[in-house]
Structure formats: C-alpha cells, structure tokens
Amino acid sequence: MAWAGKILRVNLTEGTCKSEPLNMEWANAYLGQRGLATKYLTEEIDPKVDPLSPENKMIMTTGPLTGTCASTAGRYSVVTKGALTGAIACSNSGGFFGNEMKNAGWDQIIFEGKSPKPVYLFIENDKAELLDASAHWGTSVWDTEEAIKHNHGDPQIRVASIGISGEKGVKYACVVNDMHRAAGRSGVGTVMGSKNLKAVAIRGTKGVSVKDPKRFVQATNDAKKVLAENAVTGEGLPAMGTQVLMNVINEVGALPTRNHRDSQFEGANDIGAEAMLKERESDGKPNLVTNAACFGCTIACGRISEIDRTHFSVAERPEYQIISGGLEYEAAWALGAATGINDIEALTFANFICNEQGLDPISFGATVGAAMEMFEDGVLTTKETGGIELTFGNAKALCDIAELTGRGEGFGAEIGLGSKLLCEKYGRPELSMTVKGQEFPAYDGRGIQGMGLTYATSNRGACHLRSYTVASEILGIPEKTDPLESDGKAGLVRAFQDATAVVDSSGMCVFTTFAWTLEDFAPQIDAACEGEWTVERLLEIGERIWNLERQFNLAAGFTGKDDNLPARLMKDAAKTGPAEGKTSGLDTMLPEYYEIRGWTPEGVPSNETLSRLGV
Amino acid sequence: MQMTLKLFASLAPFMPEGAKDNAVQIEVDEGTTINQVFDRYQVPHKMAHLVLINGIYIAPADRATRALVEGDAVAAWPPVAGG
C-alpha cells in the first residue's frame, strides 16, 4: 500500500520498457524517493562511472505518499550520479508531474543506456513507450511541453523535460516539469541529455491506495491543521514566499555578495519580497502577480510574476511578456546579490530563461559571479566573453549571458562549465565558491556557521537543502541557536541531515518542516504504509540514507579532504555586519561531526556504524 | 538620539511617513526600549516575531528591557521562512 509496487525499467539503448516489482525489502529500509532510488542506483552502477556515459543510470522516483491527499504530497526526485559534481545527485521537484507518475502506477522509472536518437517516454497508466523526439530536440522546455500536450491532444498530460542547455551539456542543466518547477541541482538534466532523452510525458488516472484510509484521512487532516495554524506555513510563506529572506539574511550579514567578496548587499531591498510587491512607475503593477501551490499543497509559497513590459529585456520580445514562475529566494540571490545586480526585472527575465532552457539558477548565477570577478581582475576580457562587459552590477550582461548559456552558445558554453571548471580553466581555482564542484546557495558560512558545515558535508555538493540550519540559527525553528557560534553545530547539522533525508523520501515537501516535526510525519506515513512507522524508525532510515550516500561518494573517489570550504570562507574574514572579523569554524566543527556520525577521523563510516544501520 | 527602524513583510504598513526602502531614521529618548519603539508605531508585539538590533537577534524576553543606543538599527519581521 502507498507504494505502487512497480518499477518501470527503460533501456534506452535497446528501446525497451519493462515493468518489474518494487523491491519491498529495500522500500522498508529506505522508505521511497531519495532513499530508495539511491539504494537502487548504488546497487546497479559502479560509482566510478562517467556521469555522462551510458553506464550511468537516471532514476525518476516518487515517495510512498506522493499522489495521496497529504499536504504537499506531489514530490518526485531525480537520482543519478551528478554531471556537475561526480557525486550522488538527488534533485527534488514539486509541481504536478510526481503526482501524475504515481497515479499512473509507478514508484520509479529507471533509465539505463543511451538512445541512438532523441526520444521521449510516454506513459499512459500501465502503457509505456519510447517515441521519436527529433522534432523537439533543439527546442526549449516550454516549447517541448506545449508540443507534446498538443500532439497527444491531452492538456492534462504532465511533462518533465530538458531544455537546450541539457542537450548541449551545460553542467548544471535541470529537469523542468510544469513549465517552471525543477529538479534543479547537480546537473541531473545534463545526464538526461547525455542519454538522448528529451522528455517524460505522463497521464495517470489509477489513484493511490493507502493501508488505512480512514486513519490516513484523519492523520493528514490533523497535519494540515498544524500547517494552517502555524504563522510561517499558514501566513508568512503564502504571502511573501521564500523571497522574504533577502532582507533577513542581509541584515544578519550572511548574504553572499559579488562572489562572496562581501556578505551584505546594498541592493538587497531592491530584489527581495518587498520589491516584488512594489507598484512600478511604468505600469502601476507589481512584479508579483500571485502566489501558487504545487499538487496538494496547503502552503502555496510559489511566486508567479510578470516582467515590466517596458524593461529592456522584454520591450521588443512579446514572447516574454507573460506571466510565469517568478523569483524564489535562491534564484534572486544567485542572479542578484552574487552578481551585484539590483534590477529585479532583469533578474526575473534571467529566471524565465533558466526555466525555459532548464538551467539551475543557483549554479548559473554563482558561476556568472565568479566570471565577473575574473573579468574585473582582468583574467577575462571582452575577447573571451564575446564583447560582453561582464562587470558586477551589469544587468544587461546577465540577461545576455543567460540566453547564451541556455542555448550553450558562445561564452555561455563556458559559463555552462560551472564555477569550478571555469575558474580552473582560467587559472583562478580559488575564486570558485563550491564544494564537491557544486556552487554555494544563498547563505554565507561565516555569518551562519552551521551552513558552512552543511555545505562542506553535503553529499551532493554545496547545498542548503541537505540540512537547513538557517531555520534554527536565524529563524528560531524549532529553537533558536546563535548563528555566529560554531559550538554545537555538528549535532544540529547531523539532526537536520537525517530528518531531511526522511522527508525527501516520503513524497512530501521539506517546507512543511517549518511547522511539522517527524512527530507529524510519522502518523501519516504509518497510516499509509504497511508495517509500523515510528519516529525512531524514520530517524534510523534518515541516518541509513545519509550513510549510503556517503558510501557512494567514497566509492566514487571522494575523501574527507573534499569536506572543505574555499579559502575565502576559511581565511578571509567577513568585512561587515554581525559576522565582521569572522571566518568559518569548519576546522573545529568537522572532527566533532565525524565523531557524532560514527565515522573515522578521516570521514569514513566505521564498520560498526554501517553494520548497525545495515548499509 | 537618532536610530533606524526597519519593518519588513507584513509589518511594513506600520512604518511612519517618510520611510524609504522599509527603513526610517527616528528620534528617540536615551534608554528607549525596543517594545517602546514598537508601541510608538502601534506594531503589535506578537507580530514582531524576528527582531534584530544591528543584525543580532534579540529574544522576546529582552525586548522590554534592552535599551537602545545612538545609531542602533532595529529590524523586525513577522513569522517568516524560506529556503
């Protein structure tokens, strides 16, 4: 129950689609989605495989509660060896695609091999077939999604696809579903492109059954009440979205600015939630049109925006004078503060391009920031950039380079390498603000100490969503800790990591954790899934998943030395704000973290830990 | 003495006239507390969930006693989150 009990195995080399039963022993040990797909990947590929070779596999995976009436239960993930990092990759997306996949009766779709020509997978409940995608190759996510729905004559089909960036090998290409929701990080779309797989289109009408329907409805209603009555999930997020953080993080002195040279941005108030609500002089309308919800979500934090039609980016481009997915905090930070640009309309345009062509806006914006620093240092000139004045604060340059990167053309192809490879290519590796090859998101590890440890130890490379200690250190959820203090952060990070691994494996959204604890998840999972699902069992599963991911990375060639931060965060003190004079305390946090994890001083899970967890 | 008041998100409507970019310079007496500033502009204490002085968090229990000094910047938000 809850699990559909079926996996679709798609061999792209041979052009076959076969159904097989879900391994329930693994489902009981790893729950679903992130955990379960990681187990399959670990069992089925050599971790040393080239991420872009046919030997790598890509798994689209739902959680047991995906497609049910639980709040936010529309999530799916894409699990593979990441093109950007060479590490385990798991990128989670909302929208409506995950629900459709589950309602078609599939827990996972495992893609293996490489198609000799561009194809897309079409699923209608039990029926699955690979269809010719040559007409869609070379087109954007937006065009592909529209064309597939049109060709099948069914607007209710849900589509997840890659843009031109994924076809061209941009290292941080996303898989985008429902026009503007994305499995965004680590280059999962690049892997999809390497397999000549343009899209997955699904229509599912079978429904999802649960173990005890009456108890499940009661448990999910109780949990929805908690979300509705919580001031953050009931009021704050729907009204202001994640973008409300822009001024918060700037005030606490942890808003990485101009490639982390600074930790406060003078233009923060021009690009945050308050700016999105401001009426424009040109048309009297705000950038924000409305909020929006993914499948089954009772929070509705999404932003839907419209660019000022007189803005230079769209004035002559009616195709972008539309209402579409707007700026979320991470995108606004990467496209704005990281590049020193305070033009919210330009950021919205660049964000539209990221959605249209399937670019991770975090890695894209952060890479542009690194390139801007090299440009200002004279390492890059207009000769390399094709005439673009890539200076900090240049909004026109950002818009131009977004379009080039989206199409993998000109200097955009170089920006598409990601910050690490780009900075190495031009002899300035120290300017890459990355861990394990993945760009930092929107929090400075000097001003929020727990986030430095979070980035250093994240299994998929620098990431805020693996242990969002900002909740505790800044927002006081579940309890307030001091962001400038490194003591006690090892335990905090570990607790967030394990709990988040559970949420990411359930089919529900991590944003519920601003109101829910595992005490709220457990009754919903227990009512839906066969067996007994307690908080203790879920926590053990979270720890098991974390250790399994770690084992994959170690087998892929990573070591404890990769649990590191750039010298800029370790040696260069923050210049302003509350963190002025501070560097990251990673050196003291990391050994304690290894010990708490039951790992050796070199960062290797001990035999005792692995044995206890059954990894 | 002079201080800066910053009100964000749904607290922004409580800002006095003359505020720009969610901030305003105001004149207060020596020894004024955070809660007294909020009272002056009818900011409900319950809505001021996250309160910072110069970027440093001030716990609710300290907002009635913590005296402001010349040049302080008080920033406040209702319950918010992101990611």
CSV table of N, CA and C in Angstrom, one decimal, chain A residues 320-463:
chain,number,residue,atom,x,y,z
A,320,TYR,N,8.1,37.1,-24.1
A,320,TYR,CA,8.5,37.1,-22.7
A,320,TYR,C,7.6,38.0,-21.9
A,321,GLN,N,6.6,38.6,-22.6
A,321,GLN,CA,5.6,39.5,-21.8
A,321,GLN,C,4.5,38.6,-21.3
A,322,ILE,N,4.9,37.7,-20.5
A,322,ILE,CA,4.0,36.7,-20.0
A,322,ILE,C,4.0,36.6,-18.5
A,323,ILE,N,3.1,35.8,-18.0
A,323,ILE,CA,3.0,35.5,-16.5
A,323,ILE,C,3.6,34.1,-16.3
A,324,SER,N,4.6,34.0,-15.5
A,324,SER,CA,5.3,32.7,-15.3
A,324,SER,C,5.9,32.6,-14.0
A,325,GLY,N,6.7,31.5,-13.8
A,325,GLY,CA,7.3,31.3,-12.5
A,325,GLY,C,8.3,32.4,-12.2
A,326,GLY,N,8.1,33.1,-11.0
A,326,GLY,CA,8.9,34.2,-10.7
A,326,GLY,C,10.0,33.8,-9.8
A,327,LEU,N,10.6,34.9,-9.2
A,327,LEU,CA,11.8,34.7,-8.4
A,327,LEU,C,11.5,34.1,-7.0
A,328,GLU,N,12.2,33.0,-6.7
A,328,GLU,CA,12.3,32.5,-5.4
A,328,GLU,C,13.6,33.0,-4.8
A,329,TYR,N,13.7,32.9,-3.5
A,329,TYR,CA,14.9,33.5,-2.8
A,329,TYR,C,16.2,33.0,-3.4
A,330,GLU,N,16.4,31.7,-3.6
A,330,GLU,CA,17.7,31.3,-4.1
A,330,GLU,C,18.1,31.8,-5.4
A,331,ALA,N,17.1,31.8,-6.3
A,331,ALA,CA,17.3,32.4,-7.7
A,331,ALA,C,17.6,33.9,-7.6
A,332,ALA,N,16.8,34.6,-6.8
A,332,ALA,CA,17.0,36.0,-6.7
A,332,ALA,C,18.4,36.4,-6.2
A,333,TRP,N,18.8,35.5,-5.2
A,333,TRP,CA,20.2,35.8,-4.6
A,333,TRP,C,21.3,35.5,-5.7
A,334,ALA,N,21.2,34.3,-6.3
A,334,ALA,CA,22.2,34.0,-7.3
A,334,ALA,C,22.3,34.9,-8.5
A,335,LEU,N,21.1,35.3,-9.0
A,335,LEU,CA,21.1,36.2,-10.1
A,335,LEU,C,21.4,37.6,-9.7
A,336,GLY,N,21.1,37.9,-8.5
A,336,GLY,CA,21.2,39.3,-8.0
A,336,GLY,C,22.4,39.6,-7.1
A,337,ALA,N,22.4,39.2,-5.9
A,337,ALA,CA,23.5,39.5,-4.9
A,337,ALA,C,24.8,39.0,-5.4
A,338,ALA,N,24.8,37.7,-5.8
A,338,ALA,CA,26.0,37.1,-6.2
A,338,ALA,C,26.7,37.8,-7.4
A,339,THR,N,25.9,38.5,-8.2
A,339,THR,CA,26.4,39.3,-9.3
A,339,THR,C,26.4,40.8,-9.1
A,340,GLY,N,25.9,41.2,-8.0
A,340,GLY,CA,25.9,42.6,-7.6
A,340,GLY,C,24.8,43.4,-8.5
A,341,ILE,N,23.8,42.7,-8.9
A,341,ILE,CA,22.7,43.3,-9.8
A,341,ILE,C,21.5,43.5,-9.0
A,342,ASN,N,20.9,44.8,-8.9
A,342,ASN,CA,19.7,45.0,-8.1
A,342,ASN,C,18.5,45.4,-9.0
A,343,ASP,N,18.5,44.9,-10.3
A,343,ASP,CA,17.4,45.2,-11.2
A,343,ASP,C,16.5,44.0,-11.2
A,344,ILE,N,15.4,44.1,-10.4
A,344,ILE,CA,14.6,42.9,-10.2
A,344,ILE,C,13.9,42.4,-11.5
A,345,GLU,N,13.7,43.3,-12.5
A,345,GLU,CA,13.1,42.9,-13.7
A,345,GLU,C,14.1,42.1,-14.5
A,346,ALA,N,15.4,42.5,-14.5
A,346,ALA,CA,16.4,41.7,-15.2
A,346,ALA,C,16.6,40.3,-14.5
A,347,LEU,N,16.5,40.3,-13.2
A,347,LEU,CA,16.6,39.0,-12.5
A,347,LEU,C,15.4,38.1,-12.9
A,348,THR,N,14.2,38.7,-13.0
A,348,THR,CA,13.1,37.9,-13.4
A,348,THR,C,13.2,37.4,-14.8
A,349,PHE,N,13.8,38.2,-15.7
A,349,PHE,CA,14.0,37.7,-17.1
A,349,PHE,C,15.0,36.6,-17.1
A,350,ALA,N,16.1,36.7,-16.4
A,350,ALA,CA,17.1,35.7,-16.3
A,350,ALA,C,16.5,34.4,-15.8
A,351,ASN,N,15.6,34.6,-14.8
A,351,ASN,CA,15.0,33.4,-14.2
A,351,ASN,C,14.0,32.7,-15.2
A,352,PHE,N,13.3,33.5,-16.0
A,352,PHE,CA,12.5,33.0,-17.0
A,352,PHE,C,13.3,32.1,-18.0
A,353,ILE,N,14.5,32.6,-18.3
A,353,ILE,CA,15.3,31.9,-19.3
A,353,ILE,C,15.8,30.6,-18.6
A,354,CYS,N,16.2,30.7,-17.3
A,354,CYS,CA,16.6,29.4,-16.6
A,354,CYS,C,15.5,28.4,-16.7
A,355,ASN,N,14.2,28.8,-16.5
A,355,ASN,CA,13.1,27.9,-16.6
A,355,ASN,C,12.9,27.4,-18.0
A,356,GLU,N,13.0,28.3,-18.9
A,356,GLU,CA,12.7,28.0,-20.3
A,356,GLU,C,13.7,27.0,-20.9
A,357,GLN,N,15.0,27.2,-20.5
A,357,GLN,CA,16.1,26.3,-21.1
A,357,GLN,C,16.6,25.3,-20.1
A,358,GLY,N,16.0,25.3,-18.9
A,358,GLY,CA,16.4,24.3,-17.9
A,358,GLY,C,17.8,24.5,-17.3
A,359,LEU,N,18.0,25.6,-16.8
A,359,LEU,CA,19.3,25.9,-16.1
A,359,LEU,C,19.0,26.0,-14.6
A,360,ASP,N,19.9,25.5,-13.8
A,360,ASP,CA,19.8,25.7,-12.3
A,360,ASP,C,20.3,27.2,-12.1
A,361,PRO,N,19.3,28.0,-11.6
A,361,PRO,CA,19.7,29.4,-11.4
A,361,PRO,C,20.7,29.7,-10.4
A,362,ILE,N,20.8,28.7,-9.4
A,362,ILE,CA,21.9,28.9,-8.3
A,362,ILE,C,23.2,28.8,-9.0
A,363,SER,N,23.5,27.6,-9.6
A,363,SER,CA,24.8,27.4,-10.2
A,363,SER,C,25.1,28.4,-11.3
A,364,PHE,N,24.1,28.7,-12.1
A,364,PHE,CA,24.3,29.7,-13.2
A,364,PHE,C,24.7,31.1,-12.6
A,365,GLY,N,23.9,31.6,-11.7
A,365,GLY,CA,24.2,32.9,-11.2
A,365,GLY,C,25.5,33.0,-10.4
A,366,ALA,N,25.8,31.9,-9.7
A,366,ALA,CA,27.0,31.9,-8.9
A,366,ALA,C,28.2,31.8,-9.9
A,367,THR,N,28.1,31.1,-11.0
A,367,THR,CA,29.2,31.0,-12.0
A,367,THR,C,29.4,32.3,-12.7
A,368,VAL,N,28.3,33.0,-13.0
A,368,VAL,CA,28.4,34.3,-13.5
A,368,VAL,C,29.1,35.3,-12.5
A,369,GLY,N,28.8,35.1,-11.2
A,369,GLY,CA,29.5,35.9,-10.2
A,369,GLY,C,31.0,35.7,-10.2
A,370,ALA,N,31.4,34.4,-10.3
A,370,ALA,CA,32.8,34.1,-10.4
A,370,ALA,C,33.5,34.7,-11.7
A,371,ALA,N,32.8,34.6,-12.8
A,371,ALA,CA,33.3,35.1,-14.0
A,371,ALA,C,33.4,36.6,-14.0
A,372,MET,N,32.5,37.3,-13.3
A,372,MET,CA,32.5,38.7,-13.1
A,372,MET,C,33.8,39.1,-12.3
A,373,GLU,N,34.1,38.3,-11.3
A,373,GLU,CA,35.3,38.7,-10.5
A,373,GLU,C,36.5,38.5,-11.4
A,374,MET,N,36.5,37.4,-12.2
A,374,MET,CA,37.7,37.3,-13.1
A,374,MET,C,37.8,38.3,-14.1
A,375,PHE,N,36.6,38.8,-14.6
A,375,PHE,CA,36.6,39.9,-15.6
A,375,PHE,C,37.1,41.2,-14.9
A,376,GLU,N,36.7,41.5,-13.7
A,376,GLU,CA,37.2,42.7,-13.0
A,376,GLU,C,38.7,42.6,-12.7
A,377,ASP,N,39.2,41.3,-12.5
A,377,ASP,CA,40.6,41.1,-12.2
A,377,ASP,C,41.4,41.1,-13.5
A,378,GLY,N,40.7,41.2,-14.7
A,378,GLY,CA,41.4,41.2,-16.0
A,378,GLY,C,41.8,39.8,-16.5
A,379,VAL,N,41.4,38.8,-15.8
A,379,VAL,CA,41.7,37.4,-16.2
A,379,VAL,C,40.8,37.1,-17.5
A,380,LEU,N,39.6,37.6,-17.4
A,380,LEU,CA,38.7,37.5,-18.6
A,380,LEU,C,38.6,38.9,-19.2
A,381,THR,N,38.5,39.0,-20.5
A,381,THR,CA,38.3,40.3,-21.2
A,381,THR,C,37.1,40.1,-22.2
A,382,THR,N,36.8,41.2,-22.8
A,382,THR,CA,35.7,41.1,-23.8
A,382,THR,C,36.1,40.1,-25.0
A,383,LYS,N,37.4,39.9,-25.1
A,383,LYS,CA,37.8,38.9,-26.1
A,383,LYS,C,37.2,37.5,-25.8
A,384,GLU,N,37.3,37.1,-24.6
A,384,GLU,CA,36.8,35.8,-24.2
A,384,GLU,C,35.2,35.8,-24.1
A,385,THR,N,34.7,36.9,-23.6
A,385,THR,CA,33.2,37.0,-23.4
A,385,THR,C,32.4,37.3,-24.7
A,386,GLY,N,33.1,37.5,-25.8
A,386,GLY,CA,32.4,37.8,-27.0
A,386,GLY,C,31.8,39.2,-27.0
A,387,GLY,N,32.5,40.1,-26.3
A,387,GLY,CA,32.1,41.5,-26.3
A,387,GLY,C,31.3,41.9,-25.1
A,388,ILE,N,30.9,41.0,-24.3
A,388,ILE,CA,30.0,41.3,-23.1
A,388,ILE,C,30.9,41.9,-22.0
A,389,GLU,N,30.5,43.1,-21.5
A,389,GLU,CA,31.2,43.7,-20.4
A,389,GLU,C,30.7,43.0,-19.1
A,390,LEU,N,31.4,42.0,-18.7
A,390,LEU,CA,30.9,41.2,-17.6
A,390,LEU,C,31.3,41.7,-16.2
A,391,THR,N,30.9,42.9,-16.0
A,391,THR,CA,31.2,43.6,-14.7
A,391,THR,C,30.1,43.4,-13.7
A,392,PHE,N,30.5,43.3,-12.4
A,392,PHE,CA,29.5,43.2,-11.3
A,392,PHE,C,28.5,44.4,-11.5
A,393,GLY,N,27.2,44.0,-11.4
A,393,GLY,CA,26.1,45.0,-11.5
A,393,GLY,C,25.6,45.2,-12.8
A,394,ASN,N,26.1,44.6,-13.9
A,394,ASN,CA,25.7,44.8,-15.2
A,394,ASN,C,24.5,43.9,-15.6
A,395,ALA,N,23.3,44.5,-15.5
A,395,ALA,CA,22.0,43.7,-15.7
A,395,ALA,C,21.9,43.2,-17.1
A,396,LYS,N,22.3,44.1,-18.1
A,396,LYS,CA,22.2,43.7,-19.5
A,396,LYS,C,23.1,42.5,-19.8
A,397,ALA,N,24.3,42.5,-19.2
A,397,ALA,CA,25.2,41.4,-19.4
A,397,ALA,C,24.6,40.1,-18.8
A,398,LEU,N,23.9,40.2,-17.7
A,398,LEU,CA,23.3,39.0,-17.1
A,398,LEU,C,22.3,38.4,-18.0
A,399,CYS,N,21.4,39.3,-18.6
A,399,CYS,CA,20.3,38.8,-19.5
A,399,CYS,C,20.9,38.2,-20.7
A,400,ASP,N,22.0,38.8,-21.3
A,400,ASP,CA,22.6,38.3,-22.5
A,400,ASP,C,23.3,36.9,-22.2
A,401,ILE,N,24.0,36.8,-21.1
A,401,ILE,CA,24.7,35.6,-20.8
A,401,ILE,C,23.7,34.5,-20.4
A,402,ALA,N,22.6,34.8,-19.9
A,402,ALA,CA,21.6,33.8,-19.6
A,402,ALA,C,21.1,33.1,-20.9
A,403,GLU,N,20.8,34.0,-21.9
A,403,GLU,CA,20.3,33.4,-23.1
A,403,GLU,C,21.4,32.6,-23.8
A,404,LEU,N,22.6,33.0,-23.8
A,404,LEU,CA,23.7,32.3,-24.4
A,404,LEU,C,24.0,30.9,-23.7
A,405,THR,N,23.9,31.0,-22.3
A,405,THR,CA,24.1,29.7,-21.6
A,405,THR,C,23.0,28.8,-21.8
A,406,GLY,N,21.8,29.3,-21.8
A,406,GLY,CA,20.6,28.5,-22.1
A,406,GLY,C,20.7,27.7,-23.4
A,407,ARG,N,21.3,28.3,-24.4
A,407,ARG,CA,21.5,27.7,-25.7
A,407,ARG,C,22.9,27.0,-25.8
A,408,GLY,N,23.7,27.1,-24.8
A,408,GLY,CA,25.1,26.6,-24.8
A,408,GLY,C,25.9,27.2,-25.9
A,409,GLU,N,25.7,28.5,-26.2
A,409,GLU,CA,26.4,29.1,-27.3
A,409,GLU,C,27.5,30.1,-26.8
A,410,GLY,N,28.5,30.4,-27.6
A,410,GLY,CA,29.4,31.5,-27.3
A,410,GLY,C,30.0,31.4,-25.9
A,411,PHE,N,30.2,32.5,-25.2
A,411,PHE,CA,30.8,32.4,-23.9
A,411,PHE,C,29.8,31.7,-22.9
A,412,GLY,N,28.6,31.6,-23.3
A,412,GLY,CA,27.6,30.9,-22.5
A,412,GLY,C,28.0,29.4,-22.3
A,413,ALA,N,28.7,28.9,-23.3
A,413,ALA,CA,29.1,27.5,-23.1
A,413,ALA,C,30.2,27.4,-22.0
A,414,GLU,N,31.0,28.4,-21.9
A,414,GLU,CA,32.0,28.4,-20.8
A,414,GLU,C,31.3,28.6,-19.4
A,415,ILE,N,30.3,29.5,-19.4
A,415,ILE,CA,29.6,29.7,-18.1
A,415,ILE,C,28.9,28.4,-17.8
A,416,GLY,N,28.6,27.6,-18.8
A,416,GLY,CA,27.9,26.3,-18.6
A,416,GLY,C,28.8,25.2,-18.0
A,417,LEU,N,30.1,25.5,-17.9
A,417,LEU,CA,31.0,24.6,-17.3
A,417,LEU,C,30.8,24.5,-15.8
A,418,GLY,N,30.2,25.6,-15.2
A,418,GLY,CA,30.1,25.7,-13.8
A,418,GLY,C,31.3,26.4,-13.3
A,419,SER,N,31.2,26.9,-12.0
A,419,SER,CA,32.2,27.8,-11.4
A,419,SER,C,33.6,27.1,-11.3
A,420,LYS,N,33.6,25.8,-10.9
A,420,LYS,CA,34.8,25.1,-10.6
A,420,LYS,C,35.7,24.9,-11.9
A,421,LEU,N,35.1,24.4,-12.9
A,421,LEU,CA,35.8,24.1,-14.1
A,421,LEU,C,36.2,25.5,-14.8
A,422,LEU,N,35.3,26.4,-14.7
A,422,LEU,CA,35.6,27.7,-15.4
A,422,LEU,C,36.8,28.4,-14.7
A,423,CYS,N,36.8,28.4,-13.3
A,423,CYS,CA,37.9,29.1,-12.6
A,423,CYS,C,39.2,28.3,-12.8
A,424,GLU,N,39.1,27.0,-12.8
A,424,GLU,CA,40.3,26.2,-13.1
A,424,GLU,C,40.9,26.5,-14.5
A,425,LYS,N,40.0,26.6,-15.4
A,425,LYS,CA,40.4,26.8,-16.8
A,425,LYS,C,41.2,28.1,-17.0
A,426,TYR,N,40.7,29.1,-16.2
A,426,TYR,CA,41.4,30.4,-16.3
A,426,TYR,C,42.4,30.7,-15.2
A,427,GLY,N,42.8,29.6,-14.5
A,427,GLY,CA,43.9,29.7,-13.6
A,427,GLY,C,43.6,30.4,-12.2
A,428,ARG,N,42.3,30.5,-11.9
A,428,ARG,CA,41.9,31.1,-10.6
A,428,ARG,C,41.0,30.2,-9.8
A,429,PRO,N,41.4,28.9,-9.5
A,429,PRO,CA,40.5,28.0,-8.8
A,429,PRO,C,40.0,28.5,-7.5
A,430,GLU,N,40.8,29.4,-6.9
A,430,GLU,CA,40.4,29.9,-5.5
A,430,GLU,C,39.1,30.8,-5.6
A,431,LEU,N,38.8,31.2,-6.8
A,431,LEU,CA,37.6,32.1,-6.9
A,431,LEU,C,36.3,31.3,-7.1
A,432,SER,N,36.4,29.9,-7.1
A,432,SER,CA,35.2,29.1,-7.3
A,432,SER,C,34.6,28.9,-5.9
A,433,MET,N,33.4,29.3,-5.7
A,433,MET,CA,32.7,29.2,-4.4
A,433,MET,C,31.9,27.9,-4.4
A,434,THR,N,32.6,26.8,-4.3
A,434,THR,CA,31.9,25.5,-4.5
A,434,THR,C,32.4,24.5,-3.4
A,435,VAL,N,31.6,23.4,-3.2
A,435,VAL,CA,32.1,22.2,-2.5
A,435,VAL,C,31.7,21.0,-3.4
A,436,LYS,N,32.7,20.1,-3.6
A,436,LYS,CA,32.5,19.0,-4.5
A,436,LYS,C,32.0,19.4,-5.8
A,437,GLY,N,32.4,20.6,-6.3
A,437,GLY,CA,32.0,21.0,-7.6
A,437,GLY,C,30.7,21.7,-7.7
A,438,GLN,N,30.0,21.8,-6.7
A,438,GLN,CA,28.6,22.5,-6.7
A,438,GLN,C,28.7,23.8,-6.0
A,439,GLU,N,28.0,24.8,-6.7
A,439,GLU,CA,28.1,26.2,-6.2
A,439,GLU,C,27.2,26.4,-4.9
A,440,PHE,N,27.7,27.2,-4.0
A,440,PHE,CA,27.0,27.6,-2.8
A,440,PHE,C,25.7,28.2,-3.1
A,441,PRO,N,24.7,27.9,-2.3
A,441,PRO,CA,23.5,28.7,-2.3
A,441,PRO,C,23.6,30.0,-1.5
A,442,ALA,N,22.5,30.5,-1.0
A,442,ALA,CA,22.4,31.9,-0.6
A,442,ALA,C,22.7,32.3,0.9
A,443,TYR,N,23.6,31.5,1.5
A,443,TYR,CA,23.9,31.8,2.9
A,443,TYR,C,25.4,31.7,3.1
A,444,ASP,N,26.0,32.7,3.8
A,444,ASP,CA,27.4,32.8,4.0
A,444,ASP,C,27.8,32.0,5.2
A,445,GLY,N,28.7,31.0,5.1
A,445,GLY,CA,29.1,30.2,6.2
A,445,GLY,C,29.9,30.9,7.3
A,446,ARG,N,30.2,32.1,7.0
A,446,ARG,CA,30.9,32.9,8.1
A,446,ARG,C,29.9,33.5,9.0
A,447,GLY,N,28.8,33.9,8.5
A,447,GLY,CA,27.7,34.6,9.3
A,447,GLY,C,26.7,33.6,9.8
A,448,ILE,N,26.6,32.4,9.2
A,448,ILE,CA,25.7,31.3,9.7
A,448,ILE,C,26.6,30.1,9.7
A,449,GLN,N,27.2,29.8,10.9
A,449,GLN,CA,28.3,28.8,11.0
A,449,GLN,C,27.8,27.4,10.6
A,450,GLY,N,26.6,27.1,11.0
A,450,GLY,CA,26.1,25.8,10.7
A,450,GLY,C,26.0,25.5,9.2
A,451,MET,N,25.8,26.6,8.4
A,451,MET,CA,25.7,26.4,7.0
A,451,MET,C,27.0,26.1,6.3
A,452,GLY,N,28.1,26.6,7.0
A,452,GLY,CA,29.4,26.2,6.5
A,452,GLY,C,29.7,24.7,6.6
A,453,LEU,N,29.3,24.1,7.7
A,453,LEU,CA,29.4,22.7,7.9
A,453,LEU,C,28.4,21.9,7.0
A,454,THR,N,27.2,22.5,6.9
A,454,THR,CA,26.2,21.9,5.9
A,454,THR,C,26.8,21.8,4.5
A,455,TYR,N,27.4,22.9,4.0
A,455,TYR,CA,27.9,22.8,2.7
A,455,TYR,C,29.1,21.8,2.6
A,456,ALA,N,30.0,21.9,3.5
A,456,ALA,CA,31.2,21.0,3.5
A,456,ALA,C,30.8,19.5,3.5
A,457,THR,N,29.8,19.2,4.2
A,457,THR,CA,29.5,17.8,4.4
A,457,THR,C,28.3,17.3,3.5
A,458,SER,N,27.7,18.2,2.7
A,458,SER,CA,26.5,17.8,1.9
A,458,SER,C,27.0,16.7,0.9
A,459,ASN,N,26.2,15.7,0.8
A,459,ASN,CA,26.6,14.6,-0.1
A,459,ASN,C,26.5,14.9,-1.6
A,460,ARG,N,25.6,15.9,-1.9
A,460,ARG,CA,25.5,16.3,-3.3
A,460,ARG,C,26.3,17.6,-3.7
A,461,GLY,N,27.3,17.9,-2.9
A,461,GLY,CA,28.0,19.2,-3.1
A,461,GLY,C,27.2,20.3,-2.4
A,462,ALA,N,27.8,21.5,-2.4
A,462,ALA,CA,27.2,22.6,-1.5
A,462,ALA,C,25.7,22.7,-1.8
A,463,CYS,N,25.0,22.7,-0.7
A,463,CYS,CA,23.5,22.7,-0.8
A,463,CYS,C,22.9,23.1,0.6
